[in-house]
mmCIF file of C-alpha atoms in Angstrom:
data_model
loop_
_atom_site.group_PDB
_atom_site.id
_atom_site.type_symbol
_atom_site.label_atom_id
_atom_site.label_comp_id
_atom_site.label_asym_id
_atom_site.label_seq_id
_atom_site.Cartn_x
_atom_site.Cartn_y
_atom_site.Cartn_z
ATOM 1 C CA UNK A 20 -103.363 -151.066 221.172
ATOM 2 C CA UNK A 21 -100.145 -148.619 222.447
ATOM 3 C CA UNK A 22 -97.266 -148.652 220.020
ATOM 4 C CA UNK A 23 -93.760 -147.335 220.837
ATOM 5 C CA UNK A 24 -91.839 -144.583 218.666
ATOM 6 C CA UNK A 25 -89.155 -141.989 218.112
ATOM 7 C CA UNK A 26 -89.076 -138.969 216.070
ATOM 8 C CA UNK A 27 -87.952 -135.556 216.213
ATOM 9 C CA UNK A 28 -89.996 -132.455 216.736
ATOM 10 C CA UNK A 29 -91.160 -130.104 213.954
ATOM 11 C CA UNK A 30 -93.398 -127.633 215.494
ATOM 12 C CA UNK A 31 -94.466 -127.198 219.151
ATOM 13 C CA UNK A 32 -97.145 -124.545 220.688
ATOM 14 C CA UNK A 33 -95.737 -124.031 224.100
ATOM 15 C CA UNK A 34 -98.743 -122.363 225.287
ATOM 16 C CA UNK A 35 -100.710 -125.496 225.160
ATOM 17 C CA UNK A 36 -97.774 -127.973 225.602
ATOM 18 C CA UNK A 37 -98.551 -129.568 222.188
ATOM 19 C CA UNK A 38 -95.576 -131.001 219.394
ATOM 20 C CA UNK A 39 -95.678 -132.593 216.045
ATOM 21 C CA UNK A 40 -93.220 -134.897 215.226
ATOM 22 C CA UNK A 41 -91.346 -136.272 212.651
ATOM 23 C CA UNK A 42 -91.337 -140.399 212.449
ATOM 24 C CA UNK A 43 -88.377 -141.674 210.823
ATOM 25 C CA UNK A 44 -89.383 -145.614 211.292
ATOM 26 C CA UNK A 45 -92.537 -144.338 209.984
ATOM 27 C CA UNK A 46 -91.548 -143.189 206.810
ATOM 28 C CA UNK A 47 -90.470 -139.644 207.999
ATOM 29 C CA UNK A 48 -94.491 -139.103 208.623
ATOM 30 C CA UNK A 49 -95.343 -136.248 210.785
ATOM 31 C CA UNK A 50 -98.012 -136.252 213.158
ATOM 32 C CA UNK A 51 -101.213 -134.045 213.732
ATOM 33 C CA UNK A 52 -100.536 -132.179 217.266
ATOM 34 C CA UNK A 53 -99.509 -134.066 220.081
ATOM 35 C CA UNK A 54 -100.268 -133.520 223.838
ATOM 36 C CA UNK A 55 -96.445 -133.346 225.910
ATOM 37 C CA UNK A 56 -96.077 -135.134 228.849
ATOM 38 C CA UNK A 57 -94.743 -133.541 231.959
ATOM 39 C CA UNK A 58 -94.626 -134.642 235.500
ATOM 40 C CA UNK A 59 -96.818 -132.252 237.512
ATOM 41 C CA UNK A 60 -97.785 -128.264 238.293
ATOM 42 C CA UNK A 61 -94.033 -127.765 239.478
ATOM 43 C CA UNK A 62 -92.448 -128.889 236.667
ATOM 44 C CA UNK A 63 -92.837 -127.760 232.823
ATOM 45 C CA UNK A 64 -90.882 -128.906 230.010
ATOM 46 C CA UNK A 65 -89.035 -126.549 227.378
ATOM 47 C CA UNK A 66 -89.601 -128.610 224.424
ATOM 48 C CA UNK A 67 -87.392 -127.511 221.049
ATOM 49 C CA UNK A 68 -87.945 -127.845 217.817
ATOM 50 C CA UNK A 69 -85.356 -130.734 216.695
ATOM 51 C CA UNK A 70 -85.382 -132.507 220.156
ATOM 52 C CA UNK A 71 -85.567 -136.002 219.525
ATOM 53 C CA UNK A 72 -88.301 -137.483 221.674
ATOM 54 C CA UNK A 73 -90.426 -140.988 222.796
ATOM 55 C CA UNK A 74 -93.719 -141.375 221.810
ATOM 56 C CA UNK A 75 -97.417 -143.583 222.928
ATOM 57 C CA UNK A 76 -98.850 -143.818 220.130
ATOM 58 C CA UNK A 77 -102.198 -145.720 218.532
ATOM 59 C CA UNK A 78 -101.762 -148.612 216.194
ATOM 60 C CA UNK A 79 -102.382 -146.382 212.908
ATOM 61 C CA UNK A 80 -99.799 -143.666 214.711
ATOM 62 C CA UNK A 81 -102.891 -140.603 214.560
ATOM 63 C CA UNK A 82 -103.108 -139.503 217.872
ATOM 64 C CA UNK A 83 -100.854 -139.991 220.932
ATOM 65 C CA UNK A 84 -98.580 -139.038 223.514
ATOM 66 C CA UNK A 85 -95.097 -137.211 224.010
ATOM 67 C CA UNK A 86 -93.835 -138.600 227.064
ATOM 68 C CA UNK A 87 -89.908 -138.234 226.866
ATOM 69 C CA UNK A 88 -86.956 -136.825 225.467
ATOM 70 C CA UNK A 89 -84.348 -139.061 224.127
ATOM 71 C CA UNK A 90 -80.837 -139.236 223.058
ATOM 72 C CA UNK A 91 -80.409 -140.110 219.513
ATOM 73 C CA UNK A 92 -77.571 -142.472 218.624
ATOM 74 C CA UNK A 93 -75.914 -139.188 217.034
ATOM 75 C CA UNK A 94 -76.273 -137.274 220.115
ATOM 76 C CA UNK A 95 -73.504 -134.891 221.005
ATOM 77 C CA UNK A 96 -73.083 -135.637 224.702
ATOM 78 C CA UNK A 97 -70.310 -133.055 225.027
ATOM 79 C CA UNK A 98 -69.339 -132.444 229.045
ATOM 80 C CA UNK A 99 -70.258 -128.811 228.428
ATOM 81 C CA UNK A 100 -74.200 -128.423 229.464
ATOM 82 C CA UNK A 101 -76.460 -125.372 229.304
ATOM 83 C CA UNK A 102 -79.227 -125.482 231.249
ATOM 84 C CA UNK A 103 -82.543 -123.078 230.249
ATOM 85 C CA UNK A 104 -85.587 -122.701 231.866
ATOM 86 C CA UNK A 105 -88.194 -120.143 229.974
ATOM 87 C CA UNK A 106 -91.388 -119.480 231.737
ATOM 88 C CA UNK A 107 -94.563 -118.694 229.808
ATOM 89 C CA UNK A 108 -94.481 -114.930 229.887
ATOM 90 C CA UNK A 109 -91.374 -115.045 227.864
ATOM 91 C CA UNK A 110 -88.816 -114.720 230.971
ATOM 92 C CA UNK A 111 -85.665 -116.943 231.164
ATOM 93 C CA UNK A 112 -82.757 -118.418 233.570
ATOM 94 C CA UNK A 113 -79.837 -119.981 231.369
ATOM 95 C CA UNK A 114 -76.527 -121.174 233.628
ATOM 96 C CA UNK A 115 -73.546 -122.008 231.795
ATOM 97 C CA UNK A 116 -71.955 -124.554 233.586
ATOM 98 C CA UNK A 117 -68.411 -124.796 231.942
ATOM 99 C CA UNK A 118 -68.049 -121.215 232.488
ATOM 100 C CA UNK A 119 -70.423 -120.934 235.497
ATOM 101 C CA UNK A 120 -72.460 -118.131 234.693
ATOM 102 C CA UNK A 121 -75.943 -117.443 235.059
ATOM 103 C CA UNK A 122 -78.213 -114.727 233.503
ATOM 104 C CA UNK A 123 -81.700 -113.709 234.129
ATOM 105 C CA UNK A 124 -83.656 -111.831 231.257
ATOM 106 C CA UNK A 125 -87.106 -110.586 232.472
ATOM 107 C CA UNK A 126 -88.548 -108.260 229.409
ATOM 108 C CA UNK A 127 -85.449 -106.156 228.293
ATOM 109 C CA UNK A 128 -83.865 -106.363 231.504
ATOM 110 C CA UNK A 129 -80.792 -109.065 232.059
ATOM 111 C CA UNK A 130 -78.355 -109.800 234.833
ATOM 112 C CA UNK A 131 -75.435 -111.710 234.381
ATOM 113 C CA UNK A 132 -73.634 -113.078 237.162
ATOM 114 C CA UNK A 133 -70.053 -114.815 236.229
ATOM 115 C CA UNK A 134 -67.050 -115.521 238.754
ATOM 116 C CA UNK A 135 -66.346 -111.968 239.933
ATOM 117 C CA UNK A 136 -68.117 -109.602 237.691
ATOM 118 C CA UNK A 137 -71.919 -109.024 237.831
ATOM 119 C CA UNK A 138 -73.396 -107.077 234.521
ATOM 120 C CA UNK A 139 -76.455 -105.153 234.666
ATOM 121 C CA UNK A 140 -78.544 -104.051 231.555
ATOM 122 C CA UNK A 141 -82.076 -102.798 230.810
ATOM 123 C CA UNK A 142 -84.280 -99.874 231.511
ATOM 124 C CA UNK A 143 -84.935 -98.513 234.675
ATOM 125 C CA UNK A 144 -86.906 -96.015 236.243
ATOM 126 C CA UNK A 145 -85.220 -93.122 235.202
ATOM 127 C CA UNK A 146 -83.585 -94.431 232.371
ATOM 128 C CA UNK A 147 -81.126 -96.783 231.150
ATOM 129 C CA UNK A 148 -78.729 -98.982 233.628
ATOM 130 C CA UNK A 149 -76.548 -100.527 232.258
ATOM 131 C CA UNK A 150 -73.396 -101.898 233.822
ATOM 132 C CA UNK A 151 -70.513 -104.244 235.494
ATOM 133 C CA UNK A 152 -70.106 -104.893 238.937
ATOM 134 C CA UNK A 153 -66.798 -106.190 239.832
ATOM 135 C CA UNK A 154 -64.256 -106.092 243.065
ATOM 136 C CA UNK A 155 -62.526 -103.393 241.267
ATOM 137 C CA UNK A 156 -65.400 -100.718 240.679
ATOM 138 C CA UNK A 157 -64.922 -97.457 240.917
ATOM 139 C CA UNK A 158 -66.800 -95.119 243.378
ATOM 140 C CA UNK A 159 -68.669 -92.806 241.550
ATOM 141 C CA UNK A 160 -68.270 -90.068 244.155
ATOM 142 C CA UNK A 161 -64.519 -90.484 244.141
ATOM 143 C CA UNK A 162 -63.374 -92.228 240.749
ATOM 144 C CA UNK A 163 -61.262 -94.688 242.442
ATOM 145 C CA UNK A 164 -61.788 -98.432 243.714
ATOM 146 C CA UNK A 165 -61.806 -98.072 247.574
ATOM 147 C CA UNK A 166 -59.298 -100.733 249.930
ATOM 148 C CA UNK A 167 -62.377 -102.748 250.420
ATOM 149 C CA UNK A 168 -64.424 -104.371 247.273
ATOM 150 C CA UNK A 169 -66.882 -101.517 246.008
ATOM 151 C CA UNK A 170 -70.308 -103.165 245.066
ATOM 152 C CA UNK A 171 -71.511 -99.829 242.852
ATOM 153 C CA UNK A 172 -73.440 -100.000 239.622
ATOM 154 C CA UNK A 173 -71.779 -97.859 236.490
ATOM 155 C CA UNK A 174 -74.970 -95.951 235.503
ATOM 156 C CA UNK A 175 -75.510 -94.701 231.885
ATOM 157 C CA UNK A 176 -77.551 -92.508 230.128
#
């Protein structure tokens, strides 16, 4: 038989998409590790430690499923969202929506992109870039922002 619970995850392994969880209508009981649910090869989950999630379980609650996350009756559902996605090789998007800026960290590298400014950092090629793109760069030929907006990169050592 398939039971219904709730608990919050204390572990996960994203590498195999596995969670245990904490049971609080179980007596705070944690589980052994847990397969996660997701809904196909396009999508993957980014589950957290602390998310609160829905589980299938078996009638002694040993093995079973992870099939949702939930909102806890405490949940903070404050109209400012951040939205992450982190792939497996450690890469990540995150967009900001109340301030409406993206970044995108691959390795050491990150590019930020905000309303009117675009920042740069990392290692290049031949060294460090590092930067801030704005309508108001400077040319680095000439030191001064040209009539038109200047898309140049501040480059330093």
């Amino acid at each position: 038989m398939v039971k219904r619970a709730e608990g919050y995850i204390t572990e996960v392994n994203s590498l195999k998409m596995l969670a245990k969880v904490k049971i609080p209508q179980a007596g705070d009981m944690e589980t052994d590790w847990l397969q996660i649910g997701f809904s196909g090869p396009d999508e993957e989950f980014d589950y957290r430690k602390d998310d609160y999630v829905g589980l299938l379980m078996d009638d002694t609650l040993d093995d079973g499923w992870i099939i949702c996350r939930l909102y806890p009756e405490n949940a903070n559902l404050s109209p400012e969202k951040t939205y992450k996605k982190k792939f497996r090789d450690g890469s990540e998007l995150v967009y900001e929506e109340m301030s409406k800026t993206l970044a995108v960290k691959i390795g050491t590298n990150e590019i930020k992109v905000s309303p009117g400014k675009i920042e740069i950092s990392g290692a290049g090629s031949g060294g460090a870039i590092n930067g801030v793109v704005h309508d108001k760069s400077p040319c680095p030929v000439f030191g001064a922002c040209h009539i038109l907006p200047s898309i140049t990169i501040k480059v330093s050592p």
